[in-house]
mmCIF file of C-alpha atoms in Angstrom:
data_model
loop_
_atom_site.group_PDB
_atom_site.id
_atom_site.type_symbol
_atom_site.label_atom_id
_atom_site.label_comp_id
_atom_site.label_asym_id
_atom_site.label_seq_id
_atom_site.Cartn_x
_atom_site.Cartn_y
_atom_site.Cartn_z
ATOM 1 C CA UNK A 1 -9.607 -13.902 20.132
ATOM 2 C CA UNK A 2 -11.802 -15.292 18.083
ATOM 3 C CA UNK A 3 -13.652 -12.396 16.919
ATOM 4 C CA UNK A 4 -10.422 -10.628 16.569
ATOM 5 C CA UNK A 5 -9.690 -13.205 13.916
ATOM 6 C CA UNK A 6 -13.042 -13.068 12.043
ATOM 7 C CA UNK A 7 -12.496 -8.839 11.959
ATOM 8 C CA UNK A 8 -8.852 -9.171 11.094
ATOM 9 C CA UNK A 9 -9.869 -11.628 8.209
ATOM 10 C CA UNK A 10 -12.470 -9.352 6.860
ATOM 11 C CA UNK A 11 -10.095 -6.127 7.208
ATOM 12 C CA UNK A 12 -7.578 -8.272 5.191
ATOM 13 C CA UNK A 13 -10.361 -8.757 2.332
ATOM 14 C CA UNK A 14 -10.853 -4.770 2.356
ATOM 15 C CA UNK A 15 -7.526 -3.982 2.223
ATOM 16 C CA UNK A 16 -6.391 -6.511 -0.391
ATOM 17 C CA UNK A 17 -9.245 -5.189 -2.940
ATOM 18 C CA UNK A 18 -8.517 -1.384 -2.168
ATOM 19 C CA UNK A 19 -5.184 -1.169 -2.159
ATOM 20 C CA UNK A 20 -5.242 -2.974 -5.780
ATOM 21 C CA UNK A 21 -7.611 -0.860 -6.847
ATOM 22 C CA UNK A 22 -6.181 2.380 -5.371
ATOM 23 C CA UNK A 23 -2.469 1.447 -6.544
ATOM 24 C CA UNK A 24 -3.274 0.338 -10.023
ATOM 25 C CA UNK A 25 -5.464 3.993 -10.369
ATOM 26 C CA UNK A 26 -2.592 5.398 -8.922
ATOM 27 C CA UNK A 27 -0.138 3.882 -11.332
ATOM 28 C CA UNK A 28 -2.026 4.459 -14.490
ATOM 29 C CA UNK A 29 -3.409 8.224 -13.561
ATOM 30 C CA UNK A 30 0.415 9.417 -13.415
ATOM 31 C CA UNK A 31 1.346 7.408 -16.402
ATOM 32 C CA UNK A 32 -1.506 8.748 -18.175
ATOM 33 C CA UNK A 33 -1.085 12.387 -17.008
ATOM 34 C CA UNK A 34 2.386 12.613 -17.217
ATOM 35 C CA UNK A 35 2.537 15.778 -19.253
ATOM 36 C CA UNK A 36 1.112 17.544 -16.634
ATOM 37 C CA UNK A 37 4.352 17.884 -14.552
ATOM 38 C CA UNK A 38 5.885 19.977 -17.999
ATOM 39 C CA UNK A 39 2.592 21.852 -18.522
ATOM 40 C CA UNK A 40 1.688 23.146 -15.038
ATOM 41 C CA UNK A 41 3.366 24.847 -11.817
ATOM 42 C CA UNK A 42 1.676 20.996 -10.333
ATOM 43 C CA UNK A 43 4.604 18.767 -10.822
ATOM 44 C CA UNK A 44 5.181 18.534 -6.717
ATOM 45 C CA UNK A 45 1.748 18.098 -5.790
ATOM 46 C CA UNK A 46 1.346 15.076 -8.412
ATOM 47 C CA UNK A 47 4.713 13.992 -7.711
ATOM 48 C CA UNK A 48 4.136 13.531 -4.079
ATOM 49 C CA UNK A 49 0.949 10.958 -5.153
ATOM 50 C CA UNK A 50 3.681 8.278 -4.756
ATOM 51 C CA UNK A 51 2.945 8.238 -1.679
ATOM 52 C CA UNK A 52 -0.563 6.600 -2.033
ATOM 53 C CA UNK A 53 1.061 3.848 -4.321
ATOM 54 C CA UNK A 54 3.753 3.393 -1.078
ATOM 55 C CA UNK A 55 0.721 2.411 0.653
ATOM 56 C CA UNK A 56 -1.258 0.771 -1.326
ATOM 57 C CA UNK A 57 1.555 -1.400 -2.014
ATOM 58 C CA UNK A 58 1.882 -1.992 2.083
ATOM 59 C CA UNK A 59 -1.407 -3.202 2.091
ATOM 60 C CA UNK A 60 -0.111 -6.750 0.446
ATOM 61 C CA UNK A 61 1.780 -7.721 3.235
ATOM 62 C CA UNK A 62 -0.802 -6.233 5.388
ATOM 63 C CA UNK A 63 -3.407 -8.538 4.350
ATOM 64 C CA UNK A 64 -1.211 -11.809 4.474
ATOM 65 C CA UNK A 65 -0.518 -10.939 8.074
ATOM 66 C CA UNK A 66 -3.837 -10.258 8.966
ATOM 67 C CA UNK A 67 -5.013 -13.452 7.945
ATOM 68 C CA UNK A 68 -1.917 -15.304 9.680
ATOM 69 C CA UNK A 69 -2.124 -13.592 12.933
ATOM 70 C CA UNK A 70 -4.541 -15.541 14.842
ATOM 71 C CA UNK A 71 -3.366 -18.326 14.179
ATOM 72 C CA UNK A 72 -0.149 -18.730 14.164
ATOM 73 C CA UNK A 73 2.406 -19.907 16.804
ATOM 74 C CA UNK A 74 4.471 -17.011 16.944
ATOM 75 C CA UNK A 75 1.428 -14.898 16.786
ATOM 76 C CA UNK A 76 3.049 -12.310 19.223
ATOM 77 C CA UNK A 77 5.535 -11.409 16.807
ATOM 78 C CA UNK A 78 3.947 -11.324 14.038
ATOM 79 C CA UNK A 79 1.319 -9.630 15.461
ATOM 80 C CA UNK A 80 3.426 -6.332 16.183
ATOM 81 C CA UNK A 81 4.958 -6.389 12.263
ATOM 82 C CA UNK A 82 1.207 -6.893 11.317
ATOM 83 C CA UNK A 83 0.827 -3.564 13.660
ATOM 84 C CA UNK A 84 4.365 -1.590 12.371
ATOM 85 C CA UNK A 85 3.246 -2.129 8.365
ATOM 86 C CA UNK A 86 -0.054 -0.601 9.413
ATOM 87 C CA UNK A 87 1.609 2.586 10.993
ATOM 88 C CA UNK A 88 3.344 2.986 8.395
ATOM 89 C CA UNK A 89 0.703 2.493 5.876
ATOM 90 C CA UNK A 90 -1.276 4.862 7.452
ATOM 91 C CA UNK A 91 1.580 7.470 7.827
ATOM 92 C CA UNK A 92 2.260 7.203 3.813
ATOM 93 C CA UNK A 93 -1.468 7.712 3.128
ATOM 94 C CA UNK A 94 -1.869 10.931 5.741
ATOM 95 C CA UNK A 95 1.064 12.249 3.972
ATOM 96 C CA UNK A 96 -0.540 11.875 0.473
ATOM 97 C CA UNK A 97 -3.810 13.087 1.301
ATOM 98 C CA UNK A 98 -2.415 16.079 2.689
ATOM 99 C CA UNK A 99 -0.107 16.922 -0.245
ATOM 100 C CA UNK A 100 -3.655 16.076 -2.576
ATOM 101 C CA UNK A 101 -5.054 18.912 -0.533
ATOM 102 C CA UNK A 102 -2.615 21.119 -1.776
ATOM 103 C CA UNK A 103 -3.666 19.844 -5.803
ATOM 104 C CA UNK A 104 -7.286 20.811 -4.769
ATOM 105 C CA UNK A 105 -6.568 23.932 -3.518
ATOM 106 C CA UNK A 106 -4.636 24.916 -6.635
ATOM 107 C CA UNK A 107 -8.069 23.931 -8.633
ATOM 108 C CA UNK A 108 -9.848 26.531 -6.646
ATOM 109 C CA UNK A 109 -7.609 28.774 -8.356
ATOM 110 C CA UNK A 110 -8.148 28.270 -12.360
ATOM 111 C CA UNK A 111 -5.501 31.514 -13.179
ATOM 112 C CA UNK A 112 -2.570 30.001 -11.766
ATOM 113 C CA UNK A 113 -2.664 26.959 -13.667
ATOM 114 C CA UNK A 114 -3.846 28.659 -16.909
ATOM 115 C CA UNK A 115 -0.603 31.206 -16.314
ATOM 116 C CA UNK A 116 1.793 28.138 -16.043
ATOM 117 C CA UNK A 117 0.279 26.608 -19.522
ATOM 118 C CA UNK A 118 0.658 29.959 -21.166
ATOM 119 C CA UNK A 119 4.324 29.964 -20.218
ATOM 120 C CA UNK A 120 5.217 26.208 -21.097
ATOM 121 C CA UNK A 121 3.310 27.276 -24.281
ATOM 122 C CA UNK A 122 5.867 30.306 -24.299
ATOM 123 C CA UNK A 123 8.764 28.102 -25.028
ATOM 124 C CA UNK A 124 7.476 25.058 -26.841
ATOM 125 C CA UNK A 125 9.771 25.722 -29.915
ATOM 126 C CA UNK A 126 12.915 25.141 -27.571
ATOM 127 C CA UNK A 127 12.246 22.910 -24.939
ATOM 128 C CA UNK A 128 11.336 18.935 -26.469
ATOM 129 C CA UNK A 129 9.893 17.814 -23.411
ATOM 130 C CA UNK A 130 7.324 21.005 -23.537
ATOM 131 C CA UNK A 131 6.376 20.433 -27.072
ATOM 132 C CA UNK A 132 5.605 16.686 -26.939
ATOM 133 C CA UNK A 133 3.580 17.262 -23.087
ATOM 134 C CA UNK A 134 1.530 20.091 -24.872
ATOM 135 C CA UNK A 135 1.278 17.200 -28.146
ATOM 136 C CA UNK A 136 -0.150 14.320 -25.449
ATOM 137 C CA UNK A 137 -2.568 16.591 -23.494
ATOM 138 C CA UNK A 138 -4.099 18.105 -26.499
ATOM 139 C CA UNK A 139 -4.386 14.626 -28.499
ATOM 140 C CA UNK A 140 -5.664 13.060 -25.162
ATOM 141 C CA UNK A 141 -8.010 15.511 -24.141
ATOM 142 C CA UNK A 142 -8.950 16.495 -27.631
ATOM 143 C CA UNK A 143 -8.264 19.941 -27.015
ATOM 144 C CA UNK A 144 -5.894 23.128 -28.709
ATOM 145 C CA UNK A 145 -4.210 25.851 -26.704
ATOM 146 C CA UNK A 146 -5.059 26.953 -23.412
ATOM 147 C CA UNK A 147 -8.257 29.339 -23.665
ATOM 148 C CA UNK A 148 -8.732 28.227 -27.445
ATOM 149 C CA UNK A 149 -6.673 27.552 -30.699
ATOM 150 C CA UNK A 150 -5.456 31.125 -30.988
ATOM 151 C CA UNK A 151 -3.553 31.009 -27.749
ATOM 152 C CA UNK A 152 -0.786 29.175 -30.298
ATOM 153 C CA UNK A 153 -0.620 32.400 -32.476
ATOM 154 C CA UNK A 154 1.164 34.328 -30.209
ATOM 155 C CA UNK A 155 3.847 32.064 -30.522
ATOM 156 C CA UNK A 156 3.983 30.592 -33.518
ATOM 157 C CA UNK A 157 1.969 31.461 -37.322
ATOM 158 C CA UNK A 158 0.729 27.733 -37.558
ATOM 159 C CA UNK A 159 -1.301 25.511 -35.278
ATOM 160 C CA UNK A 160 0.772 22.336 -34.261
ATOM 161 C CA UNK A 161 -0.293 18.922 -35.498
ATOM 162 C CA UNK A 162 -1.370 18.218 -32.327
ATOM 163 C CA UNK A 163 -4.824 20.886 -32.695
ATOM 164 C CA UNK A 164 -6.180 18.203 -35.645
ATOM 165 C CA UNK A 165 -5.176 14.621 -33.847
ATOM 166 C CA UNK A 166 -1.598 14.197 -35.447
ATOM 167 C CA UNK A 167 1.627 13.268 -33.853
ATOM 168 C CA UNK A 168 4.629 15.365 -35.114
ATOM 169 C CA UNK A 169 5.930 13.338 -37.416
ATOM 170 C CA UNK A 170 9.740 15.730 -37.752
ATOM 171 C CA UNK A 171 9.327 17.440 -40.704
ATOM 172 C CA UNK A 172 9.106 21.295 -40.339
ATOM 173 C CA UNK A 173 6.023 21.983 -42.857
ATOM 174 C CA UNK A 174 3.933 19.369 -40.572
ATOM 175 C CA UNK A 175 0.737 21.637 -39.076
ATOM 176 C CA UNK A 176 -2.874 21.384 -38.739
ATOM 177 C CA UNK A 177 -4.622 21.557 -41.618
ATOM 178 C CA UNK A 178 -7.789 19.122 -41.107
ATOM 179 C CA UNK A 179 -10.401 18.955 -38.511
ATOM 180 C CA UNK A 180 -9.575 21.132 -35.758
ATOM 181 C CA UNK A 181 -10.525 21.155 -31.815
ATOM 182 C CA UNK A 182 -12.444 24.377 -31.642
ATOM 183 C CA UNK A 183 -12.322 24.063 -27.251
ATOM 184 C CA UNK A 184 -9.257 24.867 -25.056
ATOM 185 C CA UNK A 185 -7.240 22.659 -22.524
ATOM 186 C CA UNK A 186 -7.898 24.533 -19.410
ATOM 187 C CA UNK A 187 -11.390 23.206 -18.980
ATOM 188 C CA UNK A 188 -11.044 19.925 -19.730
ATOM 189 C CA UNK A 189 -7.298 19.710 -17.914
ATOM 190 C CA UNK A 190 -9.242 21.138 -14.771
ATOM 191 C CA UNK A 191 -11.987 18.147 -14.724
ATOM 192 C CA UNK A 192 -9.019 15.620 -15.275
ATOM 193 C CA UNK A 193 -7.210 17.045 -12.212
ATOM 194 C CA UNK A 194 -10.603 17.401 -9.951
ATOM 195 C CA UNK A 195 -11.893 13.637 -10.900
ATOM 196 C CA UNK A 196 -8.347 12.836 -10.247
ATOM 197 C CA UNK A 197 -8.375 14.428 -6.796
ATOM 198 C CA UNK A 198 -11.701 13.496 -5.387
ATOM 199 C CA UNK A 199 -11.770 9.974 -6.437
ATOM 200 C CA UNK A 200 -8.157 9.267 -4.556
ATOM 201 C CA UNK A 201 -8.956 10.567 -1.623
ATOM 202 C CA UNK A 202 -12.022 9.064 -1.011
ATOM 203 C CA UNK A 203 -10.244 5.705 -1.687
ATOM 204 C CA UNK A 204 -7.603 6.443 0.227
ATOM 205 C CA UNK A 205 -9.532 7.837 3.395
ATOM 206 C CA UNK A 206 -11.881 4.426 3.181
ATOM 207 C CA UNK A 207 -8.143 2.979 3.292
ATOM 208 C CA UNK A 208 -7.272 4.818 6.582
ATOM 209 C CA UNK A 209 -10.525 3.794 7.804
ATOM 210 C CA UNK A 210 -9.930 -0.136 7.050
ATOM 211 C CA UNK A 211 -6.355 0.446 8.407
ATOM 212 C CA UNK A 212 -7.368 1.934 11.741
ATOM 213 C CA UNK A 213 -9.694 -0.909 12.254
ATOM 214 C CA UNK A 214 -6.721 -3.588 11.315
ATOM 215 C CA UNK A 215 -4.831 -1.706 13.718
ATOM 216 C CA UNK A 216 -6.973 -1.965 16.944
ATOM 217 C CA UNK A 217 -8.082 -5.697 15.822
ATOM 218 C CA UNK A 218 -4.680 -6.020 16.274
ATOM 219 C CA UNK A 219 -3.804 -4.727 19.675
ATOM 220 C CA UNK A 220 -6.506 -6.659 20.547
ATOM 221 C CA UNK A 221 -5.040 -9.696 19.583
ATOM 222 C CA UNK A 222 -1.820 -9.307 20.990
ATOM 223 C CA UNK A 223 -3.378 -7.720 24.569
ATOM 224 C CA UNK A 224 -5.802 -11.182 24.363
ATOM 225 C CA UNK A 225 -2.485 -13.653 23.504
ATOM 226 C CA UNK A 226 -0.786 -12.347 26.361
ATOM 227 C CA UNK A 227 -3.313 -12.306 29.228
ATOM 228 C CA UNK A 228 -4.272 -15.823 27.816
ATOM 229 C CA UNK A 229 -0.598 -17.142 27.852
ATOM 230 C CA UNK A 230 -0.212 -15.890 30.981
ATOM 231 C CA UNK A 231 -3.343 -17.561 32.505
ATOM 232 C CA UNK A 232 -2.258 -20.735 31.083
ATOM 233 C CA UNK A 233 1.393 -20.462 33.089
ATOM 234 C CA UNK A 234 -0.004 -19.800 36.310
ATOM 235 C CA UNK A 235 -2.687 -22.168 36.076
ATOM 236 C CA UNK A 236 -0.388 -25.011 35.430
ATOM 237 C CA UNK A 237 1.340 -26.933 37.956
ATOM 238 C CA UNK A 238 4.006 -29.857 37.053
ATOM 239 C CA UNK A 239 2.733 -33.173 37.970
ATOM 240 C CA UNK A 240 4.131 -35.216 41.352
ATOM 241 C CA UNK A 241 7.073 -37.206 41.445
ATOM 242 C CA UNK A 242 5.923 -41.170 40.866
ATOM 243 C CA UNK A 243 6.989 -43.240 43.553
ATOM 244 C CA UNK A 244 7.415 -47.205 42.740
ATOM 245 C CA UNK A 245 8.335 -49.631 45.532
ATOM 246 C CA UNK A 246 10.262 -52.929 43.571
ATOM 247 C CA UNK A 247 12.220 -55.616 44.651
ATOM 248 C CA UNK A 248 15.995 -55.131 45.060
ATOM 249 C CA UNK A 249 18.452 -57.873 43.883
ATOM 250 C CA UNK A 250 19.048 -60.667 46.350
ATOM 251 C CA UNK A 251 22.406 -60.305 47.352
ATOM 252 C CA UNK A 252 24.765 -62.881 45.788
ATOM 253 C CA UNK A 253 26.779 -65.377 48.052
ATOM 254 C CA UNK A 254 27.197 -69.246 48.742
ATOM 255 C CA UNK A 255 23.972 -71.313 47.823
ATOM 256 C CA UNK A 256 24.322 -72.105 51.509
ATOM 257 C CA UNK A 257 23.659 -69.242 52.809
ATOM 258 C CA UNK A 258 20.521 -68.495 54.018
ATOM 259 C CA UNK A 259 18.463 -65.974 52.152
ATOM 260 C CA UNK A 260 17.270 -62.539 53.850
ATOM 261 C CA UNK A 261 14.043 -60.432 53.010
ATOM 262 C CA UNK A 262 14.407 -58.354 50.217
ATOM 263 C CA UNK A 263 14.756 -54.600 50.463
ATOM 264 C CA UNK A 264 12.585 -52.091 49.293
ATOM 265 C CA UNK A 265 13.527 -49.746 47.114
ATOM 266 C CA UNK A 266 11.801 -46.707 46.550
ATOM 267 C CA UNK A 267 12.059 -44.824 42.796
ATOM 268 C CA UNK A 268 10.935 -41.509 41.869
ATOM 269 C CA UNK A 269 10.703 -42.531 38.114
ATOM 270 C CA UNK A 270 10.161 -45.605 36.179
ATOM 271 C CA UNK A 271 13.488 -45.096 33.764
ATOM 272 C CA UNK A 272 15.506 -45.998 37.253
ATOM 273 C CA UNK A 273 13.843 -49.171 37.675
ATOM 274 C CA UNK A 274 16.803 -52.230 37.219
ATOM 275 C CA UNK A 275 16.334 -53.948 33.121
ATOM 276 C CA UNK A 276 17.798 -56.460 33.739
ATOM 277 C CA UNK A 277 15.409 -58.166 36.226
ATOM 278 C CA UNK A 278 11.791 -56.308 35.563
ATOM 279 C CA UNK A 279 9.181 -57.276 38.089
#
């Protein structure tokens, strides 16, 4: 049991670091990349990268448990939640990696995503969330259009603000008139989502790895605690029954009368014995 602490203790470590690291990626990549879901066909695939924050945020109580197991009196118990927030970890990380399987696949294909940003381009004069996605990915990845700058001509006679490093400020004369970004979106868009996708699953699969381990540690401990409790019951045996001999009271009667032997009495447990005359 021992060395089921020591590799539950170390498992804890693991998962306390990665799922920090893999939830606050998580968190900030989505924030970051939000205009993505307006821009692209992708908005289910990044959508369903919740999932990785579900578990990295089940790795908290993962690695308090895993530290407490061992232990802990009711180390039974706690030891089979330590083993159903592991499960589940596991099951919300399987279920991300497979839907980030289905983001990598659509990078294998570069025309479908260029053919959704042509058609969010198509109405970025009438839909606001479009307009200010297509503002944040161009000002973030320092980029214009989709292919290059005159992608924007077939909609529209001016370049947005967005092509020279400007937020829209409302007025309708505001365009690009200064230094321009001469390279599309679609390239750099394509290295955002493939960073994006390679570098969470291999955090999250080193998760998976860490949480298998956790999880047979685990059964371990609990299969140990229970062959160990029940060698302890059957090796124990309750102790015999003491047996003190004592002195009864002499019988009271005339002073005259002549006194007879004592009795013995025989007690099976020193709280019976008579206070008021101790020996």
């Amino acid at each position: 049991m021992r060395s089921s602490g020591l590799v539950l203790f170390a498992c804890a470590g693991l998962l306390l670091s990665g799922g920090a690291i893999l939830g606050g990626s998580v968190a900030w990549s989505l924030l970051r990349m939000s205009y993505y879901f307006w821009t692209t066909d992708l908005g289910v695939e990044l959508s369903s990268s919740i999932m990785f924050l579900a578990g990295a945020l089940l790795c908290l109580p993962t690695c308090w448990l895993s530290t407490v197991v061992p232990y802990h009196v009711k180390s039974l118990s706690l030891t089979a939640t330590l083993m159903a927030l592991v499960s589940v970890a596991m099951i919300m990380l399987s279920m991300g990696l497979s839907s980030i399987s289905g983001l990598s696949r659509a990078l294998r294909e570069p025309a479908m995503i260029n053919n959704s940003m042509l058609r969010a381009m198509s109405i970025d004069a009438f839909d606001p969330a479009v307009r200010s996605s297509f503002a944040a990915m161009q000002i973030e990845l320092r980029c214009c259009g989709v292919q290059s700058f005159s992608d924007w001509y077939q909609h529209r006679r001016t370049l947005p603000p967005a092509c020279c490093g400007r937020v829209w400020n409302g007025k309708r004369g505001d365009t690009c008139d200064g230094p321009l970004y001469s390279i599309g979106c679609l390239r750099p868009a394509l290295a955002e989502l493939r960073y994006f996708t390679y570098s969470l699953s291999a955090l999250s699969s080193a998760i998976v790895v860490v949480m298998a381990v956790t999880l047979f540690a685990a059964a371990y401990t609990m299969v140990t605690g229970v062959v160990e409790r029940g060698e302890v019951s059957r090796s124990y045996k309750p102790p015999p029954a003491l047996r003190i001999a004592c002195l009864a009271h002499p019988p009271h009667g005339p002073l005259h009368a002549p006194l007879g032997p004592a009795p013995l009495v025989a007690l099976t447990s020193p709280a019976a014995m008579p206070h008021d005359n101790p020996i």
